[in-house]
Coordinates of C-alpha atoms and ligand atoms in Angstrom, one line a residue:
M184 CA 110.2 107.6 92.9
K185 CA 107.4 105.6 94.5
A186 CA 108.4 103.2 97.3
I187 CA 106.4 100.5 99.0
Y188 CA 106.5 100.0 102.8
P189 CA 104.9 96.5 103.4
G190 CA 103.9 95.1 106.8
S191 CA 101.1 93.7 108.9
F192 CA 100.6 96.9 111.0
D193 CA 98.5 95.0 113.6
P194 CA 98.5 97.8 114.9
V195 CA 100.7 100.6 113.5
T196 CA 103.2 101.9 116.1
N197 CA 105.1 105.1 116.4
G198 CA 108.2 103.1 115.2
H199 CA 106.4 102.4 111.9
I200 CA 105.2 106.0 111.7
N201 CA 108.7 107.3 112.2
I202 CA 110.1 105.1 109.4
I203 CA 107.3 106.1 107.0
K204 CA 107.7 109.8 107.8
R205 CA 111.5 109.6 107.2
A206 CA 111.0 107.6 104.0
S207 CA 108.6 110.3 102.7
E208 CA 111.3 112.9 102.9
F209 CA 113.4 110.9 100.3
F210 CA 110.7 109.3 98.1
D211 CA 108.0 111.2 96.2
E212 CA 105.4 108.7 97.3
V213 CA 105.4 106.1 100.0
V214 CA 102.7 103.4 99.7
V215 CA 102.1 101.7 103.0
A216 CA 101.0 98.3 101.9
V217 CA 99.0 96.5 104.6
M218 CA 99.4 92.7 104.2
M219 CA 96.5 90.3 104.2
N220 CA 97.6 86.8 105.0
S221 CA 94.6 84.5 105.4
K222 CA 96.8 82.0 107.4
K223 CA 97.6 84.6 110.0
H224 CA 95.5 85.7 112.9
Y225 CA 95.3 89.4 113.3
L226 CA 93.9 91.5 116.2
F227 CA 92.5 94.1 113.8
S228 CA 90.8 93.4 110.5
L229 CA 92.5 94.5 107.2
E230 CA 90.3 97.6 106.9
E231 CA 90.9 98.5 110.6
R232 CA 94.6 98.2 110.2
K233 CA 94.5 100.3 107.0
K234 CA 92.4 103.0 108.6
L235 CA 94.7 103.2 111.7
V236 CA 97.6 103.9 109.3
E237 CA 95.5 106.4 107.2
D238 CA 94.6 108.3 110.4
S239 CA 98.3 108.6 111.2
F240 CA 99.0 110.4 107.9
E241 CA 96.1 112.6 107.2
D242 CA 98.4 115.6 106.7
N243 CA 101.1 113.9 104.6
K244 CA 100.2 114.0 100.9
R245 CA 103.2 111.8 100.0
V246 CA 101.9 108.8 102.0
K247 CA 99.2 106.5 100.6
V248 CA 97.8 103.5 102.3
D249 CA 96.7 100.3 100.4
T250 CA 96.2 96.6 101.1
F251 CA 97.7 93.6 99.3
E252 CA 97.6 89.8 99.3
G253 CA 100.1 87.4 97.9
L254 CA 103.7 88.2 96.8
L255 CA 105.1 91.6 97.5
V256 CA 106.9 91.7 94.2
D257 CA 103.6 91.1 92.3
Y258 CA 102.1 94.0 94.1
M259 CA 105.1 96.2 93.3
K260 CA 104.8 95.4 89.6
K261 CA 101.1 96.4 89.8
Q262 CA 102.1 99.6 91.5
N263 CA 104.9 100.2 89.0
S264 CA 107.4 100.5 91.9
R265 CA 110.9 99.1 92.3
A266 CA 111.6 100.3 95.8
I267 CA 110.9 98.5 99.1
I268 CA 111.3 100.3 102.4
K269 CA 112.1 98.3 105.5
G270 CA 113.0 99.5 109.0
L271 CA 115.9 97.9 110.9
R272 CA 115.8 97.9 114.7
T273 CA 118.6 95.7 115.8
V274 CA 121.1 93.2 114.4
T275 CA 118.5 90.5 115.0
D276 CA 116.2 92.0 112.4
Y277 CA 119.0 91.9 109.8
G278 CA 119.1 88.1 109.2
Y279 CA 115.4 87.8 108.3
E280 CA 115.3 91.1 106.4
A281 CA 118.4 90.2 104.4
Q282 CA 116.7 86.9 103.5
M283 CA 113.5 88.7 102.4
A284 CA 115.5 91.3 100.4
L285 CA 117.4 88.6 98.5
T286 CA 114.2 86.6 97.9
N287 CA 112.4 89.7 96.5
K288 CA 115.5 90.5 94.4
N289 CA 115.5 86.9 93.1
L290 CA 111.8 87.1 92.2
Y291 CA 112.0 90.6 90.7
K292 CA 115.5 91.7 89.7
E293 CA 114.6 95.4 89.4
A294 CA 113.5 95.5 93.1
E295 CA 115.8 97.3 95.5
T296 CA 115.3 97.2 99.3
F297 CA 116.1 100.4 101.2
F298 CA 116.7 100.0 104.9
I299 CA 116.1 102.8 107.3
H300 CA 117.5 102.4 110.8
S301 CA 115.1 102.8 113.6
E302 CA 115.6 105.7 116.0
E303 CA 116.9 104.5 119.4
E304 CA 113.7 105.2 121.3
Y305 CA 111.8 102.8 119.0
S306 CA 114.5 100.1 118.7
F307 CA 112.6 97.6 121.0
L308 CA 109.2 98.4 119.7
S309 CA 106.9 96.1 117.7
S310 CA 103.2 95.6 117.2
S311 CA 103.5 92.3 119.2
I312 CA 105.2 94.1 122.2
V313 CA 102.5 96.8 122.1
K314 CA 99.7 94.1 122.3
E315 CA 101.5 92.1 124.9
V316 CA 102.0 95.1 127.2
Y317 CA 98.4 96.4 126.6
F318 CA 96.7 93.1 127.2
N319 CA 98.5 92.8 130.5
G320 CA 97.5 96.2 131.7
G321 CA 100.8 98.0 131.0
E322 CA 101.4 101.6 129.8
L323 CA 102.8 102.2 126.4
S324 CA 100.9 105.2 125.3
S325 CA 104.0 107.1 124.2
Y326 CA 104.8 104.4 121.6
I327 CA 101.4 104.4 119.8
P328 CA 99.3 107.4 118.6
N329 CA 96.2 108.3 120.6
H330 CA 93.8 106.9 118.0
V331 CA 95.6 103.5 118.1
E332 CA 95.5 103.4 121.9
K333 CA 91.8 104.1 121.7
A334 CA 91.3 101.3 119.2
L335 CA 93.3 98.9 121.4
L336 CA 91.3 99.8 124.5
E337 CA 88.0 99.3 122.7
R338 CA 89.2 96.0 121.3
I339 CA 90.2 94.8 124.8
K340 CA 86.9 95.9 126.2
V341 CA 85.0 94.0 123.5
M342 CA 87.1 90.9 124.2
K343 CA 86.5 91.1 128.0
D344 CA 82.7 91.5 127.4
N345 CA 82.6 88.4 125.3
Ligands
PNS181 O1 104.9 93.4 109.6 P1 105.4 92.0 109.1 O2 104.4 91.0 109.4 O3 106.8 91.7 109.7 O4 105.6 92.1 107.5 C1 106.0 91.0 106.8 C2 105.8 91.3 105.3 C3 104.4 91.6 105.0 C4 106.7 92.4 104.9 C5 106.3 90.0 104.6 O5 105.7 88.9 105.2 C6 105.9 90.0 103.1 O6 106.5 90.7 102.3 N1 104.9 89.2 102.7 C7 104.4 89.1 101.4 C8 104.7 87.7 100.8 C9 106.0 87.7 100.0 O7 106.2 88.4 99.1 N2 106.9 86.8 100.4 C10 108.2 86.6 99.8 C11 109.3 87.6 100.3 S1 109.9 86.8 101.8

């Protein structure tokens, strides 16, 4: 079965990577669907976010990376998939995730959301936390892959130069 793992991935973290890897052990194909929302301000462009995920899974044939805009359920229908993967970190994630799971089910009754619990070491981690710490000169290199750290450092440099 093909599953969709949607998100902003601005940028992808080791927490996301851990969920994707674990999902790929249960699903034949995991499509990481990088969301484009024109109302949202991202640090990295859509293509950059996609490439950073792709570079994290060069060796995993079960993981594909794509982009989408609009409703997740419409993208799922196009992909011929009924399964959504979501990571759950703490109980505070649950309220919002449950609301999204029910909305998606309401819009597309065949859709099922599969929650994978974060490993403890990633339970505080998010793309926003990574950016916050990096922009303030902190060290979080064990929570993002090297290529993402490099991209963040380059982005910070460009922003400082401008
Ligand atoms: O990484 P994020 O930003 O927390 O991911 C949120 C995402 C992309 C999973 C969510 O915003 C989403 O599914 N957006 C698509 C629009 C949609 O289908 N909305 C209805 C379900 S709430």
